[in-house]
mmCIF file with all atom_site columns, C-alpha atoms in Angstrom:
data_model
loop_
_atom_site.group_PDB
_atom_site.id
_atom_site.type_symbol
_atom_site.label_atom_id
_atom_site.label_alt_id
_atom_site.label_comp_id
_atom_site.label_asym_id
_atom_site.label_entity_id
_atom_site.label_seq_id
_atom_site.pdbx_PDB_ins_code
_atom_site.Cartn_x
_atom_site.Cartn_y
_atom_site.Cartn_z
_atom_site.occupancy
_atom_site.B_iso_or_equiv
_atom_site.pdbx_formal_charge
_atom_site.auth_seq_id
_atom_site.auth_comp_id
_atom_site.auth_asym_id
_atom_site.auth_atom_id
_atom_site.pdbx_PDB_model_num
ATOM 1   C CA . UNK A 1 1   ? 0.000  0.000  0.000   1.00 0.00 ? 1   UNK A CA 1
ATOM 2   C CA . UNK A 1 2   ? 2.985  2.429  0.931   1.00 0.00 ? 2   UNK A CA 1
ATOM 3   C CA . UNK A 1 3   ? 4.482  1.459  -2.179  1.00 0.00 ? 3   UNK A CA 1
ATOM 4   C CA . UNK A 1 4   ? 1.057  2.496  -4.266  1.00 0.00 ? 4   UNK A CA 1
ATOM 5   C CA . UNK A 1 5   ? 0.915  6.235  -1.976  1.00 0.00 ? 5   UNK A CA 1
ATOM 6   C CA . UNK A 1 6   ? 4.365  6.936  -2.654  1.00 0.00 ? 6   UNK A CA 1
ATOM 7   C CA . UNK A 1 7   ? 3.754  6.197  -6.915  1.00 0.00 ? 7   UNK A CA 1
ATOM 8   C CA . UNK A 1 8   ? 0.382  7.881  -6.660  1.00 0.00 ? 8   UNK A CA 1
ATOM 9   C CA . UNK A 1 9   ? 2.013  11.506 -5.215  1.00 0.00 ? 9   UNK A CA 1
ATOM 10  C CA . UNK A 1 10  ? 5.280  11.030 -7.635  1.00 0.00 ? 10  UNK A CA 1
ATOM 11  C CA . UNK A 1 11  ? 2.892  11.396 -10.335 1.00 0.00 ? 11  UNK A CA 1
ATOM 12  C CA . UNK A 1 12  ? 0.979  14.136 -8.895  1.00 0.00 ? 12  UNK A CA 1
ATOM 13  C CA . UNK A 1 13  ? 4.079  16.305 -8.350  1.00 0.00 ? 13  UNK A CA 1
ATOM 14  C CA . UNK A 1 14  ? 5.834  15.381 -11.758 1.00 0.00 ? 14  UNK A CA 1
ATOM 15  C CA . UNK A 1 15  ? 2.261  16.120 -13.380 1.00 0.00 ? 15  UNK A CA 1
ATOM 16  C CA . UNK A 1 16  ? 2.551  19.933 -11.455 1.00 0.00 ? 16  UNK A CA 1
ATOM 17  C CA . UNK A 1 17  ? 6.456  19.991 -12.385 1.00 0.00 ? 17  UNK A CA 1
ATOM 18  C CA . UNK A 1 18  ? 5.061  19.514 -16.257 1.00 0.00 ? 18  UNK A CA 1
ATOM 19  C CA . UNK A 1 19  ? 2.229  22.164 -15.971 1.00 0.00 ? 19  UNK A CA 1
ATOM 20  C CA . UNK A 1 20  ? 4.373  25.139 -14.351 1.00 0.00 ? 20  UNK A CA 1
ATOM 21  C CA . UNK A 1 21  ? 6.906  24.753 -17.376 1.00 0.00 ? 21  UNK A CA 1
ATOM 22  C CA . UNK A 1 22  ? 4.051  24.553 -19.215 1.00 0.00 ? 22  UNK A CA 1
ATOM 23  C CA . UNK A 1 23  ? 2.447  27.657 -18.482 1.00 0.00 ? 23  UNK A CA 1
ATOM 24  C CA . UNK A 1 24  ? 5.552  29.550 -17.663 1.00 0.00 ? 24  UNK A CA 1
ATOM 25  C CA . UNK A 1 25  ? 6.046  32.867 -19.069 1.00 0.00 ? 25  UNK A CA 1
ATOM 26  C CA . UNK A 1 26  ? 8.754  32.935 -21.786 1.00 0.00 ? 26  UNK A CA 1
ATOM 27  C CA . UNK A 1 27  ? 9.034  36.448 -22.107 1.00 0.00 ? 27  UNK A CA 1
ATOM 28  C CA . UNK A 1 28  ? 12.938 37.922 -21.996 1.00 0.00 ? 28  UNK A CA 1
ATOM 29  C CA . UNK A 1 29  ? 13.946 41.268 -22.767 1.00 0.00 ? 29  UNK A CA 1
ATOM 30  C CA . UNK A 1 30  ? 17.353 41.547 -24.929 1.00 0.00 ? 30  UNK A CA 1
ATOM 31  C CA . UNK A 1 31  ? 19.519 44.145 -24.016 1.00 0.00 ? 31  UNK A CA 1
ATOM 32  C CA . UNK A 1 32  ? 22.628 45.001 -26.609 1.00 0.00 ? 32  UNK A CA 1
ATOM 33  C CA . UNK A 1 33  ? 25.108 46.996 -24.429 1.00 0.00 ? 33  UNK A CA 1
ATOM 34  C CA . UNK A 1 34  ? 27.992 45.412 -26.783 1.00 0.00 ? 34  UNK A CA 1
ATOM 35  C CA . UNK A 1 35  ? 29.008 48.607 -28.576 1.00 0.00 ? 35  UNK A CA 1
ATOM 36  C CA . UNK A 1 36  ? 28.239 47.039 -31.743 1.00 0.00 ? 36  UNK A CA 1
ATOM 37  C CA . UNK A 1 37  ? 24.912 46.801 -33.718 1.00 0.00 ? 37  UNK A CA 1
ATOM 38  C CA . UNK A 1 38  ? 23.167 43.168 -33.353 1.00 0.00 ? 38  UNK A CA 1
ATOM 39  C CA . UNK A 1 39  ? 22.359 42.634 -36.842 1.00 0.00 ? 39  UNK A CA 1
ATOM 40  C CA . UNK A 1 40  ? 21.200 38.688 -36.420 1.00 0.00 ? 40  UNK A CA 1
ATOM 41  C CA . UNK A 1 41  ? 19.183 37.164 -33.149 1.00 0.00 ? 41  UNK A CA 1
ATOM 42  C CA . UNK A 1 42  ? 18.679 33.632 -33.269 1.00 0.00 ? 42  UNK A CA 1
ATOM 43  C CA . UNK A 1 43  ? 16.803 31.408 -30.595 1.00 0.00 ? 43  UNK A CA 1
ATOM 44  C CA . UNK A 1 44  ? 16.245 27.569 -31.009 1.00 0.00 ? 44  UNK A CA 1
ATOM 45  C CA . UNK A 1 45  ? 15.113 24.872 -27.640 1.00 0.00 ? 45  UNK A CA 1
ATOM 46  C CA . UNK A 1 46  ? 17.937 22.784 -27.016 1.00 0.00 ? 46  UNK A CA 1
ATOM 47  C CA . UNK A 1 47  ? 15.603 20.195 -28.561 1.00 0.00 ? 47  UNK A CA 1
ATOM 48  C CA . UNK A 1 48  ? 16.213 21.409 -31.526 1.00 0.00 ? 48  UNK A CA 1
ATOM 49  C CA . UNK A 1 49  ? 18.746 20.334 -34.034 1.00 0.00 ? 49  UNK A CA 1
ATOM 50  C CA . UNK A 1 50  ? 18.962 23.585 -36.073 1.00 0.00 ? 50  UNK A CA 1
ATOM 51  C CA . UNK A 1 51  ? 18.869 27.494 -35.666 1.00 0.00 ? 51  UNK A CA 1
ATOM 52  C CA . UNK A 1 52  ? 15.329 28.883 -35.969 1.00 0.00 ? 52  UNK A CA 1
ATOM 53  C CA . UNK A 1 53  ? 15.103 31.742 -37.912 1.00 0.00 ? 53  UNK A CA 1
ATOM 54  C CA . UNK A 1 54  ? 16.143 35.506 -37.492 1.00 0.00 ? 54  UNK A CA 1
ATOM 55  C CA . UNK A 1 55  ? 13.786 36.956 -34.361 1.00 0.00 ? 55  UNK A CA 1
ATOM 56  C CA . UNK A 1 56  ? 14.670 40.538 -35.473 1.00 0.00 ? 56  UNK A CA 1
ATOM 57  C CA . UNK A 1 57  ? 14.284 40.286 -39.432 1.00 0.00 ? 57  UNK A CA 1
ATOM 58  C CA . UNK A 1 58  ? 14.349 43.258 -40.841 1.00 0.00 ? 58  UNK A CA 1
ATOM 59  C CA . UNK A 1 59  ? 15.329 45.278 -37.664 1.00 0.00 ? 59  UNK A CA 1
ATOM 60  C CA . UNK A 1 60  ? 18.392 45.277 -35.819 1.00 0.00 ? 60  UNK A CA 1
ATOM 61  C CA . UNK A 1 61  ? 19.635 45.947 -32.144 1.00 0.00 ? 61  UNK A CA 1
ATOM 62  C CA . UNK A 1 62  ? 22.032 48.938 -32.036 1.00 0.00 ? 62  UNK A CA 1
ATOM 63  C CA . UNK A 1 63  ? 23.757 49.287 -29.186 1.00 0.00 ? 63  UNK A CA 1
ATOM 64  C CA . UNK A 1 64  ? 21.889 51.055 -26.094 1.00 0.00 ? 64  UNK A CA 1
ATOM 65  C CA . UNK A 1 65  ? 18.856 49.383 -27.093 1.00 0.00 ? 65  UNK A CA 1
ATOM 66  C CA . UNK A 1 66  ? 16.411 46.455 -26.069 1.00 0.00 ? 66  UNK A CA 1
ATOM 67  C CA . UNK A 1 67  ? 13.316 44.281 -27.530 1.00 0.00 ? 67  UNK A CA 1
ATOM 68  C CA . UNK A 1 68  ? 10.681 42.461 -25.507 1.00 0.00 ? 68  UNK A CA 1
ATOM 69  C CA . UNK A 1 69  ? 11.328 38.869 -27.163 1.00 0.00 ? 69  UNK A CA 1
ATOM 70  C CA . UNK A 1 70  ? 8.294  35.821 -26.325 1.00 0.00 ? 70  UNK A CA 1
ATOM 71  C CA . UNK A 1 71  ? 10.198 32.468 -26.822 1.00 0.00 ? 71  UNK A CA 1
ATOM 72  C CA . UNK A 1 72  ? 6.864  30.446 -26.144 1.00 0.00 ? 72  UNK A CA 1
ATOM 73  C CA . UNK A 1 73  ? 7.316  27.894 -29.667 1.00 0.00 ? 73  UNK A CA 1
ATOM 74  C CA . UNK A 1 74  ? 4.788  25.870 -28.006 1.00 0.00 ? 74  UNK A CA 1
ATOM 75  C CA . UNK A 1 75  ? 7.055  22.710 -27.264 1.00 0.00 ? 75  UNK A CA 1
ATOM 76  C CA . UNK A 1 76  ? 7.355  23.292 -23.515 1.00 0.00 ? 76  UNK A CA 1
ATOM 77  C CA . UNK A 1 77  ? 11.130 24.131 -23.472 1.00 0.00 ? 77  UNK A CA 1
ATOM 78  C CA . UNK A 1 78  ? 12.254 26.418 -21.003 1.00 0.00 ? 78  UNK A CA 1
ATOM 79  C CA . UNK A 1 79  ? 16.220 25.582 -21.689 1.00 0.00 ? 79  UNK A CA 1
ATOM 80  C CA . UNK A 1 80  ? 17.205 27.915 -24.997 1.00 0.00 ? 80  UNK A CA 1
ATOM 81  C CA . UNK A 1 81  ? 20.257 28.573 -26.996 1.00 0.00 ? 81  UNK A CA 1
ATOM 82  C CA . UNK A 1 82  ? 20.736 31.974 -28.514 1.00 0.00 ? 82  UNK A CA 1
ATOM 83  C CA . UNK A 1 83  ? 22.856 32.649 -31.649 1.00 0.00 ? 83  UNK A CA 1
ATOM 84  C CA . UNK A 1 84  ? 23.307 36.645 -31.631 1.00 0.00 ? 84  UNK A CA 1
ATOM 85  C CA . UNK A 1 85  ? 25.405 37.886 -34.920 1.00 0.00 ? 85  UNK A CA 1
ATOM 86  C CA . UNK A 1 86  ? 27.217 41.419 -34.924 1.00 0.00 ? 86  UNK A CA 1
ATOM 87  C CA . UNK A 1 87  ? 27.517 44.072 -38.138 1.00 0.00 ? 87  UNK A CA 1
ATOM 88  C CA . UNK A 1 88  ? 31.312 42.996 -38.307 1.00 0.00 ? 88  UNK A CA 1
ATOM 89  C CA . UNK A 1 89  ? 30.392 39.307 -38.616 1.00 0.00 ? 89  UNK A CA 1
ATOM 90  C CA . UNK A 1 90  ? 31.516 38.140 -34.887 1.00 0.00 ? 90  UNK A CA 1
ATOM 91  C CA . UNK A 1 91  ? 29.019 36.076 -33.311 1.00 0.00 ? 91  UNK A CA 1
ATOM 92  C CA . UNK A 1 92  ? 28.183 35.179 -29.512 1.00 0.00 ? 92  UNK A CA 1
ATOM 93  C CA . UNK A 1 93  ? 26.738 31.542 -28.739 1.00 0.00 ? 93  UNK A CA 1
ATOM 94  C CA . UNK A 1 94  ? 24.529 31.570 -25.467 1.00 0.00 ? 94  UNK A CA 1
ATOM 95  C CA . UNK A 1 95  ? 24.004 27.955 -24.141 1.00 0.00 ? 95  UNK A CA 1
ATOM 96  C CA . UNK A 1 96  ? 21.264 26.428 -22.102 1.00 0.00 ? 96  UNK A CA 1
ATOM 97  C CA . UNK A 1 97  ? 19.217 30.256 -20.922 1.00 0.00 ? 97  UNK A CA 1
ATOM 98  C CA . UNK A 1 98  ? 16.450 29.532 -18.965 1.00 0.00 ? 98  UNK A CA 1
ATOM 99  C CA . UNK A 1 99  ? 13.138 32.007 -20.810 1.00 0.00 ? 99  UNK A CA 1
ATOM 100 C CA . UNK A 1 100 ? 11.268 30.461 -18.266 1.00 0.00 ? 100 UNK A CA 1
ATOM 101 C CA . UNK A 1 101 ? 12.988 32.065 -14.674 1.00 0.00 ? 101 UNK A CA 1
ATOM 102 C CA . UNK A 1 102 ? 15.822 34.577 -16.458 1.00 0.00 ? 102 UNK A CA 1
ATOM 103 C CA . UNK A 1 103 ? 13.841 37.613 -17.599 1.00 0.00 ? 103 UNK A CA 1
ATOM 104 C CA . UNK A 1 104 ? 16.485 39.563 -19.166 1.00 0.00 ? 104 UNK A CA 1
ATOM 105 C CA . UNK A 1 105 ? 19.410 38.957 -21.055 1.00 0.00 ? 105 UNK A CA 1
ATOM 106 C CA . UNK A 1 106 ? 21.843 41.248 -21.792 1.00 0.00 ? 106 UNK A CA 1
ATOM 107 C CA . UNK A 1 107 ? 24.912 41.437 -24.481 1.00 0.00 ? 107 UNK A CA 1
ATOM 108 C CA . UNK A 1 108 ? 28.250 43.411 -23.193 1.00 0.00 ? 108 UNK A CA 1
#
């Protein structure tokens, strides 16, 4: 009987694990304070095998600045990786951000 409790509340708590990183907000702000223009912002799950595509298309980040960015791809992730690519070509690889309990990110 013990044995059946302690299954029955592991489920229950790895059920409300699943549905607060579920519903968790994914909302980070992106602050460039790199003294360089952001030209390129790229933000994939670690699920994923590839880069997802430009966030900022068109627009780009000059230095000083900030965007409001939702990473919500509806998968459930909360670990991302960012790609962010500078007007002289250098690029900065961010591994394993939480969008889920980090709300702001910023570039130096």
């Amino acid at each position: 009987m013990k044995t059946k409790l302690i299954a029955a509340i592991a489920l229950v708590v790895a059920q409300m694990g699943a549905t607060s990183s579920q519903a968790a907000n994914r909302k980070v702000t992106i602050v460039n304070n790199s003294g360089y223009t952001i030209v390129e912002f790229q933000g994939s799950n670690v699920g994923a095998n590839s880069w997802e595509e430009d966030i900022l298309g068109n627009d780009v980040l000059e230095h000083g600045q900030k965007v409001d960015i939702n990473f919500d791809d509806g998968t459930g992730y909360c670990k991302f990786d960012f790609l962010v690519t500078f007007d002289d070509g250098d690029q900065l690889t961010e591994k394993n951000f939480d969008v889920c309990s980090i709300g702001t990110f910023t570039i130096d």
